[in-house]
Short mmCIF file of C-alpha atoms in Angstrom, two decimals:
data_model
loop_
_atom_site.label_atom_id
_atom_site.label_comp_id
_atom_site.label_asym_id
_atom_site.label_seq_id
_atom_site.Cartn_x
_atom_site.Cartn_y
_atom_site.Cartn_z
CA MET A 1 -0.42 -0.19 0.11
CA THR A 2 1.25 3.28 -1.53
CA GLY A 3 0.59 7.00 -1.86
CA TRP A 4 -2.51 8.44 -1.13
CA ARG A 5 -3.93 4.94 0.58
CA ALA A 6 -0.99 4.68 2.63
CA ARG A 7 -1.46 8.08 3.97
CA THR A 8 -5.12 7.52 4.07
CA HIS A 9 -4.15 4.41 6.29
CA TYR A 10 -2.16 6.19 8.68
CA TRP A 11 -4.35 8.99 9.57
CA SER A 12 -7.81 7.65 9.70
CA ARG A 13 -6.40 5.67 12.30
CA HIS A 14 -4.54 8.35 14.66
CA SER A 15 -7.03 9.22 17.32
CA GLY A 16 -6.16 12.75 17.77
CA PHE A 17 -6.33 13.75 14.13
CA LEU A 18 -9.86 12.38 13.74
CA LYS A 19 -11.29 14.35 17.15
CA ARG A 20 -9.31 17.46 15.72
CA LEU A 21 -11.18 17.49 12.60
CA ALA A 22 -14.22 16.49 13.68
CA LEU A 23 -14.63 18.92 15.84
CA SER A 24 -13.87 21.50 13.43
CA ILE A 25 -15.93 20.14 10.51
CA ALA A 26 -18.63 20.25 13.33
CA GLY A 27 -17.73 23.17 15.00
CA GLY A 28 -17.42 24.72 11.89
CA GLY A 29 -20.77 24.02 10.50
CA PHE A 30 -21.70 25.49 13.83
CA ILE A 31 -20.23 28.49 12.83
CA LEU A 32 -21.35 28.77 9.30
CA ALA A 33 -25.10 28.12 10.63
CA LEU A 34 -24.92 30.96 12.89
CA VAL A 35 -23.46 33.37 9.90
CA ILE A 36 -26.32 32.43 8.03
CA ILE A 37 -28.97 33.38 10.71
CA ALA A 38 -27.09 36.23 11.62
CA LEU A 39 -27.55 37.12 7.58
CA SER A 40 -30.76 36.21 6.89
CA PRO A 41 -33.85 38.37 6.92
CA ASP A 42 -36.25 36.07 8.68
CA THR A 43 -33.70 36.39 11.73
CA GLY A 44 -36.12 37.05 14.78
CA ARG A 45 -38.94 35.81 13.32
CA TYR A 46 -39.16 33.16 15.79
CA ILE A 47 -39.49 34.64 19.26
CA THR A 48 -39.45 31.16 21.56
CA VAL A 49 -38.04 27.65 20.78
CA ASP A 50 -41.66 26.94 21.72
CA PRO A 51 -42.78 24.20 18.48
CA THR A 52 -46.34 25.47 19.12
CA GLU A 53 -45.99 28.53 18.82
CA GLN A 54 -43.17 28.43 16.66
CA ARG A 55 -45.73 27.27 13.40
CA LEU A 56 -48.10 29.43 15.11
CA ARG A 57 -45.73 32.42 13.92
CA GLU A 58 -45.38 30.74 10.67
CA GLN A 59 -48.78 30.06 10.05
CA TRP A 60 -49.79 33.85 10.95
CA GLN A 61 -47.23 35.04 8.77
CA GLN A 62 -48.51 33.42 5.83
CA LEU A 63 -51.55 34.86 5.99
CA GLN A 64 -50.37 38.51 6.51
CA ARG A 65 -48.78 37.47 2.69
CA ALA A 66 -51.35 35.25 1.13
CA GLU A 67 -51.90 37.01 -2.77
CA LYS A 68 -55.33 36.23 -2.32
CA PRO A 69 -57.98 35.60 0.37
CA THR A 70 -57.95 31.49 2.95
CA PRO A 71 -60.33 31.75 4.80
CA TYR A 72 -60.00 27.77 5.51
CA GLU A 73 -56.84 28.26 6.38
CA LEU A 74 -57.64 31.61 8.69
CA VAL A 75 -59.82 29.92 10.64
CA ARG A 76 -58.64 26.70 11.33
CA TRP A 77 -55.24 29.39 12.91
CA LEU A 78 -57.76 31.67 14.94
CA HIS A 79 -59.63 28.00 16.28
CA LEU A 80 -55.68 26.44 17.24
CA VAL A 81 -55.00 30.05 18.62
CA THR A 82 -57.70 30.68 20.61
CA ASP A 83 -57.90 27.34 22.16
CA GLN A 84 -53.86 27.66 23.53
CA ILE A 85 -54.56 30.59 24.53
CA HIS A 86 -53.51 29.95 28.35
CA SER A 87 -49.82 27.85 26.75
CA LEU A 88 -49.00 30.52 24.10
CA SER A 89 -49.43 33.10 26.73
CA GLU A 90 -47.18 31.20 29.34
CA VAL A 91 -44.81 30.32 26.77
CA LEU A 92 -44.26 34.20 25.28
CA GLY A 93 -44.39 35.55 29.11
CA ILE A 94 -47.67 37.92 28.50
CA LYS A 95 -50.83 38.29 29.68
CA THR A 96 -53.73 35.73 28.58
CA THR A 97 -55.72 37.77 25.92
CA THR A 98 -59.20 38.19 26.95
CA TRP A 99 -62.07 39.47 25.13
CA GLU A 100 -61.30 42.74 26.12
CA ASP A 101 -58.00 42.72 25.61
CA TYR A 102 -59.22 41.83 21.77
CA TRP A 103 -61.85 44.48 21.34
CA ARG A 104 -58.91 46.65 22.51
CA ASP A 105 -56.01 46.32 20.48
CA GLY A 106 -57.10 43.14 18.00
CA GLN A 107 -54.53 41.12 18.79
CA LEU A 108 -54.57 37.57 19.96
CA ALA A 109 -51.71 36.63 22.05
CA GLY A 110 -49.42 39.14 20.69
CA TYR A 111 -50.31 38.19 16.53
CA ASP A 112 -51.91 41.05 15.15
CA VAL A 113 -55.17 39.76 14.14
CA GLN A 114 -57.58 42.00 13.31
CA PRO A 115 -55.91 42.96 9.71
CA LEU A 116 -56.30 39.31 8.55
CA LEU A 117 -59.83 39.73 8.54
CA ALA A 118 -60.79 42.25 6.50
CA LYS A 119 -58.00 40.52 4.21
CA HIS A 120 -59.31 37.06 3.62
CA SER A 121 -62.86 38.42 2.90
CA ALA A 122 -64.51 41.42 2.30
CA ASP A 123 -68.24 40.66 3.31
CA PRO A 124 -68.97 42.46 6.60
CA ALA A 125 -71.18 39.20 7.52
CA VAL A 126 -68.47 36.97 7.33
CA GLN A 127 -65.79 39.36 9.43
CA GLN A 128 -68.83 39.88 11.78
CA LEU A 129 -68.66 35.53 11.81
CA TRP A 130 -65.34 35.53 12.65
CA ARG A 131 -65.60 37.74 15.31
CA ASP A 132 -67.88 35.84 16.81
CA PHE A 133 -66.07 32.99 17.18
CA ILE A 134 -62.73 34.28 18.47
CA GLN A 135 -64.89 35.71 21.07
CA THR A 136 -66.87 32.17 21.57
CA GLY A 137 -62.87 30.87 21.83
CA LEU A 138 -61.51 33.31 24.04
CA SER A 139 -65.30 33.23 26.75
CA ARG A 140 -66.31 29.77 25.65
CA ASP A 141 -69.65 31.30 26.26
CA ALA A 142 -72.14 28.64 25.39
CA ASP A 143 -75.19 31.43 23.87
CA LEU A 144 -72.56 32.51 21.62
CA MET A 145 -71.44 28.78 20.47
CA GLN A 146 -75.30 27.79 19.80
CA SER A 147 -75.72 31.54 17.63
CA LEU A 148 -73.17 29.83 15.71
CA GLY A 149 -74.27 27.06 15.37
CA GLU A 150 -77.80 28.51 14.26
CA LYS A 151 -75.58 30.20 11.54
CA ALA A 152 -74.40 27.53 10.23
CA ALA A 153 -77.58 25.49 9.88
CA GLN A 154 -78.91 28.28 7.52
CA GLU A 155 -80.09 27.24 4.22
CA SER A 156 -77.49 29.87 2.94
CA PRO A 157 -74.76 30.09 5.68
CA LEU A 158 -71.83 32.39 5.20
CA ILE A 159 -68.63 30.53 4.03
CA THR A 160 -66.99 29.42 7.43
CA ALA A 161 -69.91 28.48 9.19
CA ASN A 162 -70.06 24.71 9.02
CA PHE A 163 -65.88 24.85 9.30
CA ILE A 164 -66.54 26.50 12.35
CA GLN A 165 -69.27 24.94 13.66
CA ALA A 166 -67.30 21.57 12.85
CA LEU A 167 -63.95 22.89 15.05
CA GLN A 168 -66.67 23.62 17.93
CA MET A 169 -67.59 20.47 17.90
CA LYS A 170 -64.88 17.96 16.21
CA GLU A 171 -64.27 16.96 20.61
CA ARG A 172 -67.20 16.22 22.10
CA ASN A 173 -69.50 15.24 18.86
CA PRO A 174 -66.76 13.98 16.02
CA PRO A 175 -70.15 12.25 13.82
CA ALA A 176 -71.67 15.61 14.09
CA ALA A 177 -68.61 17.79 12.75
CA LEU A 178 -67.53 15.33 10.00
CA ALA A 179 -71.03 16.01 8.78
CA ALA A 180 -70.49 19.38 9.25
CA MET A 181 -67.61 19.69 7.03
CA MET A 182 -69.01 17.57 4.35
CA ARG A 183 -71.72 20.43 4.55
CA GLU A 184 -69.11 23.21 3.72
CA ILE A 185 -67.60 20.73 1.19
CA GLN A 186 -70.65 20.87 -0.69
CA LEU A 187 -71.70 24.52 -0.39
CA PHE A 188 -68.28 26.09 -1.93
CA SER A 189 -65.65 25.32 -4.26
CA GLU A 190 -62.30 25.79 -2.99
CA THR A 191 -62.33 23.75 -0.01
CA GLN A 192 -58.69 22.30 -0.21
CA LEU A 193 -58.24 22.32 3.89
CA VAL A 194 -61.18 21.78 4.44
CA ARG A 195 -61.36 18.50 2.16
CA GLU A 196 -58.44 17.14 4.54
CA ALA A 197 -59.80 17.58 7.43
CA ALA A 198 -62.59 15.73 6.89
CA LEU A 199 -60.54 12.33 4.91
CA HIS A 200 -58.84 12.64 8.51
CA LEU A 201 -61.82 12.56 10.33
CA ALA A 202 -63.58 9.79 8.65
CA LEU A 203 -60.64 7.92 8.64
CA ASP A 204 -60.15 7.86 12.36
CA LEU A 205 -63.87 7.37 12.96
CA LYS A 206 -63.53 4.76 9.72
CA ASP A 207 -67.26 5.95 8.77
CA LEU A 208 -67.37 3.68 5.55
CA PRO A 209 -70.10 6.28 4.11
CA VAL A 210 -68.18 9.38 3.61
CA LEU A 211 -65.25 7.50 2.86
CA ARG A 212 -67.12 5.86 -0.31
CA GLN A 213 -68.52 9.08 -0.83
CA ILE A 214 -65.11 10.28 -1.44
CA ALA A 215 -63.97 7.54 -3.26
CA ALA A 216 -66.46 8.51 -5.72
CA GLN A 217 -65.58 12.22 -6.44
CA PRO A 218 -62.53 11.64 -8.76
CA ASP A 219 -60.95 14.78 -8.81
CA TRP A 220 -60.64 14.66 -4.16
CA TRP A 221 -59.48 11.51 -4.50
CA SER A 222 -56.62 11.95 -6.79
CA SER A 223 -55.61 14.86 -4.52
CA ILE A 224 -55.12 12.40 -1.40
CA ASP A 225 -51.82 11.23 -0.98
CA PRO A 226 -51.46 7.54 -1.41
CA VAL A 227 -50.68 6.20 1.53
CA ARG A 228 -53.95 7.80 3.39
CA ARG A 229 -55.73 6.84 -0.01
CA GLN A 230 -54.68 3.33 0.15
CA TYR A 231 -55.75 2.50 3.86
CA ALA A 232 -59.27 4.51 2.75
CA ALA A 233 -59.03 1.85 -0.02
CA ALA A 234 -58.57 -0.50 2.20
CA LEU A 235 -61.57 0.52 4.78
CA ILE A 236 -63.88 0.24 2.22
CA GLY A 237 -62.70 -3.00 0.66
CA GLU A 238 -61.42 -1.44 -2.65
CA PHE A 239 -58.63 -3.90 -3.58
CA GLY A 240 -58.09 -2.48 -6.75
CA LEU A 241 -58.34 1.72 -5.29
CA GLN A 242 -55.92 0.04 -2.93
CA TRP A 243 -53.07 -1.14 -5.28
CA LYS A 244 -53.64 1.56 -7.97
CA ALA A 245 -52.73 4.66 -4.79
CA LEU A 246 -49.83 2.30 -3.32
CA LEU A 247 -48.39 1.95 -7.30
CA GLU A 248 -48.31 6.23 -7.38
CA TYR A 249 -46.59 6.05 -3.98
CA ARG A 250 -43.10 7.70 -4.83
CA PHE A 251 -40.81 6.74 -1.99
CA LEU A 252 -38.03 9.17 -1.46
CA LEU A 253 -38.63 11.07 -4.37
CA ALA A 254 -41.82 12.89 -2.79
CA ALA A 255 -39.68 14.24 -0.17
CA PRO A 256 -38.49 18.24 -0.45
CA LEU A 257 -34.79 18.06 -1.25
CA GLY A 258 -33.41 19.20 2.17
CA THR A 259 -34.53 16.66 3.72
CA LEU A 260 -33.60 13.94 1.40
CA ALA A 261 -30.51 15.36 1.21
CA ILE A 262 -29.86 14.87 5.09
CA ALA A 263 -31.82 11.41 4.63
CA LEU A 264 -29.57 10.22 2.09
CA LEU A 265 -26.12 11.38 3.98
CA ALA A 266 -26.75 9.54 6.93
CA ALA A 267 -27.22 6.10 4.86
CA ALA A 268 -24.56 7.00 2.99
CA ILE A 269 -22.35 6.65 6.30
CA TRP A 270 -23.39 3.69 7.09
CA TYR A 271 -23.13 2.09 3.28
CA ILE A 272 -19.51 3.10 3.39
CA ILE A 273 -18.67 1.76 6.41
CA LEU A 274 -20.77 -1.48 5.77
CA VAL A 275 -19.21 -2.20 2.13
CA LEU A 276 -15.64 -1.80 3.98
CA HIS A 277 -16.18 -4.22 6.54
CA GLY A 278 -17.67 -6.88 4.69
CA VAL A 279 -17.75 -6.65 0.66
CA ARG A 280 -15.22 -7.86 -1.52
CA GLY A 281 -14.62 -7.29 -5.23
CA ARG A 282 -13.80 -5.10 -8.27
CA TRP A 283 -17.87 -3.83 -8.09
CA ARG A 284 -18.05 -3.01 -4.18
CA TRP A 285 -19.25 -0.19 -3.59
CA VAL A 286 -21.69 -0.37 -6.96
CA VAL A 287 -23.71 -4.09 -5.87
CA PRO A 288 -25.02 -2.64 -2.64
CA LEU A 289 -27.25 -0.55 -4.10
CA LEU A 290 -29.55 -3.44 -5.32
CA PRO A 291 -30.47 -4.53 -1.99
CA LEU A 292 -30.53 -0.69 -1.20
CA ALA A 293 -33.47 -0.02 -3.61
CA ALA A 294 -35.08 -3.26 -2.64
CA GLY A 295 -34.80 -2.13 1.16
CA ILE A 296 -37.05 1.20 0.20
CA ILE A 297 -39.34 -1.18 -2.05
CA SER A 298 -39.79 -3.21 0.95
CA VAL A 299 -41.80 -0.03 2.78
CA ALA A 300 -44.74 -1.28 0.07
CA PRO A 301 -45.76 -4.53 1.32
CA VAL A 302 -45.56 -2.60 5.42
CA ILE A 303 -48.13 -0.38 4.17
CA ILE A 304 -50.41 -2.89 3.01
CA VAL A 305 -49.68 -5.11 5.74
CA GLY A 306 -50.49 -2.47 8.26
CA ALA A 307 -54.34 -1.37 6.79
CA TRP A 308 -54.77 -5.10 6.60
CA GLN A 309 -53.73 -5.59 9.87
CA GLU A 310 -56.04 -3.38 11.32
CA VAL A 311 -58.48 -3.65 9.63
CA ALA A 312 -59.13 -7.68 9.39
CA LEU A 313 -57.66 -8.06 12.66
CA GLY A 314 -58.27 -4.78 14.49
CA ILE A 315 -54.75 -4.29 15.79
CA GLN A 316 -54.09 -0.64 17.23
CA LYS A 317 -51.74 1.56 17.70
CA ASP A 318 -53.73 3.10 21.01
CA ALA A 319 -54.94 0.35 22.64
CA THR A 320 -54.39 -0.05 26.39
CA PHE A 321 -51.82 -2.65 27.48
CA PRO A 322 -51.22 -5.11 26.59
CA ARG A 323 -52.44 -4.78 23.31
CA ASP A 324 -50.36 -1.73 22.86
CA LEU A 325 -47.29 -3.98 23.25
CA TRP A 326 -48.84 -6.38 21.10
CA TYR A 327 -49.43 -4.30 17.90
CA GLN A 328 -46.24 -3.36 17.97
CA ILE A 329 -44.62 -6.86 18.25
CA GLY A 330 -47.35 -8.40 16.41
CA GLY A 331 -48.31 -5.66 13.77
CA VAL A 332 -45.06 -3.22 13.53
CA GLY A 333 -42.53 -5.63 13.98
CA MET A 334 -43.80 -8.89 12.29
CA ARG A 335 -44.61 -6.91 9.15
CA GLU A 336 -41.46 -5.17 9.19
CA GLU A 337 -39.22 -8.02 9.57
CA LEU A 338 -41.53 -9.82 7.19
CA SER A 339 -41.30 -7.52 4.72
CA LYS A 340 -37.68 -6.96 4.63
CA LEU A 341 -36.79 -10.03 4.66
CA LEU A 342 -39.18 -11.16 1.62
CA LEU A 343 -37.42 -8.59 -0.86
CA ALA A 344 -33.72 -9.46 0.84
CA SER A 345 -34.85 -13.18 -0.03
CA LEU A 346 -34.88 -12.08 -3.92
CA PHE A 347 -31.30 -12.24 -3.97
CA MET A 348 -31.13 -15.61 -1.94
CA PRO A 349 -30.68 -17.88 -5.24
CA LEU A 350 -27.30 -16.10 -6.24
CA LEU A 351 -26.17 -16.17 -2.66
CA LEU A 352 -26.95 -20.31 -2.58
CA LEU A 353 -25.05 -20.00 -6.05
CA LYS A 354 -22.45 -17.74 -5.49
CA ARG A 355 -22.32 -18.65 -1.90
CA PRO A 356 -19.84 -15.45 -1.57
CA ALA A 357 -18.43 -15.68 2.27
CA GLY A 358 -20.86 -13.10 4.20
CA GLY A 359 -22.98 -12.27 1.38
CA ALA A 360 -26.18 -13.00 3.17
CA VAL A 361 -25.42 -10.72 6.11
CA MET A 362 -24.09 -8.02 3.87
CA VAL A 363 -27.02 -7.93 1.67
CA GLY A 364 -29.03 -8.06 4.40
CA ALA A 365 -28.08 -4.82 6.04
CA PHE A 366 -28.14 -3.05 2.80
CA VAL A 367 -31.97 -4.25 2.69
CA GLY A 368 -32.68 -2.73 5.82
CA LEU A 369 -30.45 0.32 5.19
CA GLY A 370 -32.51 1.13 2.38
CA PHE A 371 -35.60 0.77 4.35
CA ALA A 372 -34.43 3.00 7.21
CA LEU A 373 -33.66 5.28 4.55
CA GLU A 374 -37.00 5.57 3.57
CA GLU A 375 -38.69 5.40 7.06
CA ASN A 376 -36.84 8.56 8.27
CA ILE A 377 -38.33 10.98 5.40
CA ASN A 378 -41.44 10.52 7.56
CA TYR A 379 -39.73 11.27 11.11
CA TYR A 380 -37.41 14.33 9.97
CA LEU A 381 -40.22 15.89 8.65
CA ARG A 382 -42.21 15.66 11.56
CA TYR A 383 -39.85 15.97 14.28
CA GLU A 384 -36.94 19.23 13.96
CA GLY A 385 -33.58 19.58 14.88
CA GLY A 386 -31.26 16.72 16.01
CA VAL A 387 -33.53 14.01 15.35
CA ALA A 388 -31.94 13.05 12.31
CA LEU A 389 -28.44 12.91 14.39
CA ALA A 390 -30.36 10.29 17.01
CA ARG A 391 -32.05 8.20 13.61
CA PHE A 392 -28.27 7.84 12.61
CA PHE A 393 -27.33 6.38 15.68
CA THR A 394 -30.57 4.27 16.32
CA ALA A 395 -33.08 3.54 13.86
CA ASN A 396 -30.05 3.19 10.21
CA PHE A 397 -27.91 0.88 12.37
CA PHE A 398 -30.83 -1.27 14.15
CA HIS A 399 -32.92 -1.90 11.03
CA ALA A 400 -29.53 -3.27 8.88
CA ALA A 401 -28.66 -5.11 11.80
CA LEU A 402 -31.88 -7.11 12.18
CA THR A 403 -32.06 -7.43 7.93
CA GLY A 404 -28.70 -8.66 8.20
CA THR A 405 -29.23 -11.48 10.73
CA THR A 406 -32.11 -12.47 9.70
CA THR A 407 -30.90 -13.05 5.86
CA HIS A 408 -27.99 -14.58 7.70
CA ALA A 409 -30.59 -17.28 9.51
CA LEU A 410 -32.84 -17.81 6.28
CA TYR A 411 -29.46 -18.66 4.43
CA GLN A 412 -28.37 -21.39 6.63
CA LEU A 413 -31.99 -22.58 6.44
CA LEU A 414 -31.43 -22.97 3.00
CA ARG A 415 -28.00 -24.53 2.75
CA SER A 416 -28.69 -26.74 5.08
CA ARG A 417 -31.55 -27.68 3.40
CA PHE A 418 -34.09 -26.44 6.53
CA GLY A 419 -31.91 -29.22 8.88
CA THR A 420 -31.36 -25.43 10.61
CA ALA A 421 -35.64 -24.53 11.19
CA ASP A 422 -35.22 -24.92 14.59
CA ARG A 423 -32.39 -21.90 15.01
CA PHE A 424 -34.15 -20.03 12.15
CA LEU A 425 -37.71 -19.92 13.75
CA VAL A 426 -35.75 -18.74 17.36
CA THR A 427 -33.46 -16.21 15.46
CA PHE A 428 -36.36 -14.73 13.38
CA ALA A 429 -39.49 -14.39 16.96
CA GLY A 430 -36.36 -13.06 18.87
CA LEU A 431 -35.38 -9.95 16.87
CA VAL A 432 -39.23 -9.62 16.13
CA LEU A 433 -39.98 -9.55 19.69
CA ALA A 434 -36.43 -7.23 19.88
CA HIS A 435 -38.25 -4.96 17.28
CA GLY A 436 -41.58 -4.28 19.09
CA CYS A 437 -39.86 -3.43 22.54
CA TYR A 438 -37.92 -1.10 21.34
CA ASN A 439 -40.26 0.43 19.43
CA TYR A 440 -42.69 0.17 22.51
CA ALA A 441 -40.04 1.46 25.09
CA SER A 442 -39.32 4.27 22.49
CA SER A 443 -42.65 5.48 22.62
CA GLU A 444 -43.16 8.92 24.27
CA SER A 445 -46.62 7.75 26.57
CA LEU A 446 -44.32 6.00 28.79
CA PRO A 447 -41.94 6.73 31.71
CA GLU A 448 -38.75 8.41 30.36
CA GLY A 449 -36.95 5.28 32.73
CA PHE A 450 -38.05 2.86 29.99
CA ALA A 451 -36.35 4.67 26.97
CA MET A 452 -33.13 3.25 28.24
CA LEU A 453 -34.61 -0.49 27.80
CA SER A 454 -34.13 0.68 24.02
CA THR A 455 -30.66 1.35 24.05
CA ILE A 456 -30.11 -1.49 25.49
CA ILE A 457 -32.43 -3.92 22.41
CA LEU A 458 -30.31 -1.47 20.31
CA ALA A 459 -26.66 -2.14 21.84
CA LEU A 460 -27.58 -5.97 22.35
CA VAL A 461 -28.90 -6.69 18.50
CA ALA A 462 -26.20 -4.22 16.90
CA TRP A 463 -23.55 -5.84 18.72
CA HIS A 464 -24.46 -9.78 18.07
CA PHE A 465 -24.85 -8.26 13.93
CA LEU A 466 -21.57 -7.18 14.26
CA ASP A 467 -20.30 -10.39 16.04
CA LEU A 468 -21.79 -12.22 13.09
CA VAL A 469 -19.89 -9.53 10.30
CA GLU A 470 -16.94 -10.88 11.71
CA GLN A 471 -17.15 -13.86 12.13
CA GLU A 472 -18.97 -14.31 8.37
CA CYS A 473 -16.79 -11.34 6.08
CA PRO A 474 -13.17 -11.76 5.82
CA ARG A 475 -11.01 -9.38 7.27
CA GLY A 476 -8.93 -7.87 4.71
CA ARG A 477 -6.77 -4.77 4.55
CA GLN A 478 -8.79 -1.36 4.57
CA TRP A 479 -6.92 1.04 3.25
CA ILE A 480 -9.49 3.77 5.44
CA SER A 481 -10.94 3.05 8.77
CA PRO A 482 -14.86 2.24 9.12
CA ALA A 483 -14.51 3.81 12.62
CA ALA A 484 -12.76 7.32 10.77
CA VAL A 485 -16.05 7.13 8.21
CA PHE A 486 -17.93 7.03 11.61
CA ILE A 487 -16.79 10.18 13.53
CA VAL A 488 -16.00 11.96 10.38
CA GLY A 489 -19.47 11.14 8.73
CA THR A 490 -21.12 12.53 11.65
CA ALA A 491 -19.52 15.30 12.02
CA VAL A 492 -20.07 16.34 8.61
CA LEU A 493 -23.78 14.92 9.17
CA MET A 494 -24.06 17.53 12.85
CA ALA A 495 -22.40 20.62 10.55
CA ALA A 496 -25.17 19.51 7.91
CA ILE A 497 -27.67 19.80 10.71
CA PHE A 498 -27.25 23.10 11.72
CA ILE A 499 -27.39 24.62 8.21
CA SER A 500 -30.32 22.61 7.84
CA ILE A 501 -31.86 24.26 10.32
CA ALA A 502 -30.25 27.85 9.79
CA LEU A 503 -31.52 27.97 6.15
CA ARG A 504 -35.11 26.77 6.95
CA THR A 505 -35.83 28.05 10.48
CA PRO A 506 -32.55 30.90 11.17
CA ASP A 507 -33.37 31.30 15.19
CA ARG A 508 -29.85 30.92 17.08
CA GLN A 509 -32.42 29.63 19.74
CA LEU A 510 -33.22 26.77 17.79
CA LEU A 511 -29.97 26.07 16.70
CA SER A 512 -29.04 25.29 20.01
CA ALA A 513 -31.06 23.28 21.41
CA ALA A 514 -30.04 21.13 17.62
CA ALA A 515 -26.88 21.41 18.73
CA MET A 516 -27.26 20.20 22.93
CA SER A 517 -29.83 17.30 20.44
CA CYS A 518 -26.97 16.24 19.21
CA VAL A 519 -24.24 16.63 22.13
CA SER A 520 -26.35 14.19 23.95
CA MET A 521 -26.00 11.20 21.87
CA PHE A 522 -21.95 11.77 21.87
CA PRO A 523 -21.87 8.64 24.77
CA ILE A 524 -23.68 6.20 21.68
CA ALA A 525 -20.93 7.97 19.05
CA PHE A 526 -18.38 7.18 21.35
CA ILE A 527 -19.52 3.44 21.77
CA TYR A 528 -19.66 2.69 18.37
CA TRP A 529 -16.36 4.06 17.50
CA ARG A 530 -14.62 1.82 19.94
CA ARG A 531 -16.32 -1.04 19.03
CA LEU A 532 -15.53 -0.40 15.00
CA GLY A 533 -11.82 0.17 15.72
CA VAL A 534 -9.31 2.64 14.59
#
């Protein structure tokens, strides 16, 4: 080994140099993010790091900037603000807004609302309707609430009257709220937001007549995202519509560019580490893309089976104990591990023919990594800050380890002509159980102490998988250390997260919160680094 490979071999095993390099990359990304925030015209628009307040403030600014009236967006925002007026005022450190306060200055929790009423409707009657709605939300006046209901029940109600009625009734009478939404949709056009709310409520209620009514309207049905459309089709028993919706699912291609870039970067780091650990041959950097793509596609069967489990078997996420635990084990764990193993098994004829050392372990690992890559998109869109780094340490490698281990067990089963059936069944059942318990222990509804159980499960599965890789894969002379890829890759990912936050939501407090979240993951990063070896 000579030239640049020799130099890379040396420096990638120099722990002091790697630590300084990683610190420089992560620190440089943080400083660059601070510069972006300082130069951004949007700096200061986020007053707190509270996600609810940030979301409401961003929606308020969108309502201010809207080029045309968006009455339904305004009504939804008014409902959210008045419903959370006490918590918002506490977060902002201001006096809780009363109706008298609003009447005097036209503000709700510091948001200037009065100009929005005229901006989103030129009809004085509609503006008064919205003032009554605000007063009802602030004072909880039963007479005003009844008056709003009477206005919605008129033969020719004002625009948003039935939507207001639906928002007020959603908690205490969901079916009546759904009926009010459907009436609003029938009476007015440009009701996309109401349509989305009605669909969501109809799915929650499993209101089959309404879902069939939605399916009978091609323009509405086609506007629904494929995943929810597939679930709705499963509920009403329309298997043709179910498969059509699934075929329209765009996987990673539907993700925003910034989110996709972070997801691909996180997956690429583990991709390089896995190739260095266990793949040999001329095309070692290209061939694993096939099982990686299979892993991405394996999400599709999970969606189908998930809908079937819920509709036909009644396995519900929000059930009480122990059914909620069974949902994670027999529901999520079973369908995800079966789906990934099914896609990995497509490579089994070639593995049995060529018998590459460690081939089954690596094929399964790349399938699992592909599944995690697709699954992570939803988490990145739902949560902010350092979730990308947390998923990088947990979900990415967890899925790779699970599927790598089950695929190896299946390979041994077929090579032995089912002589190791008992070992395969124990391995598969044990990993399904581990997967389900890991998810259950990570649930937000459980006390914080249970999160430690998920970390223990992750460590056990990961360590077993790495032992299996060392046992099955031939050890060659690596020109770059996998541990170096891990620590430098982690630093690059952190820098990318910081810069992404600065570009998307330029706020120093939010950036600091994301940095603290990343720092909290350092103990796990250190364990991985030591296990991969410098």
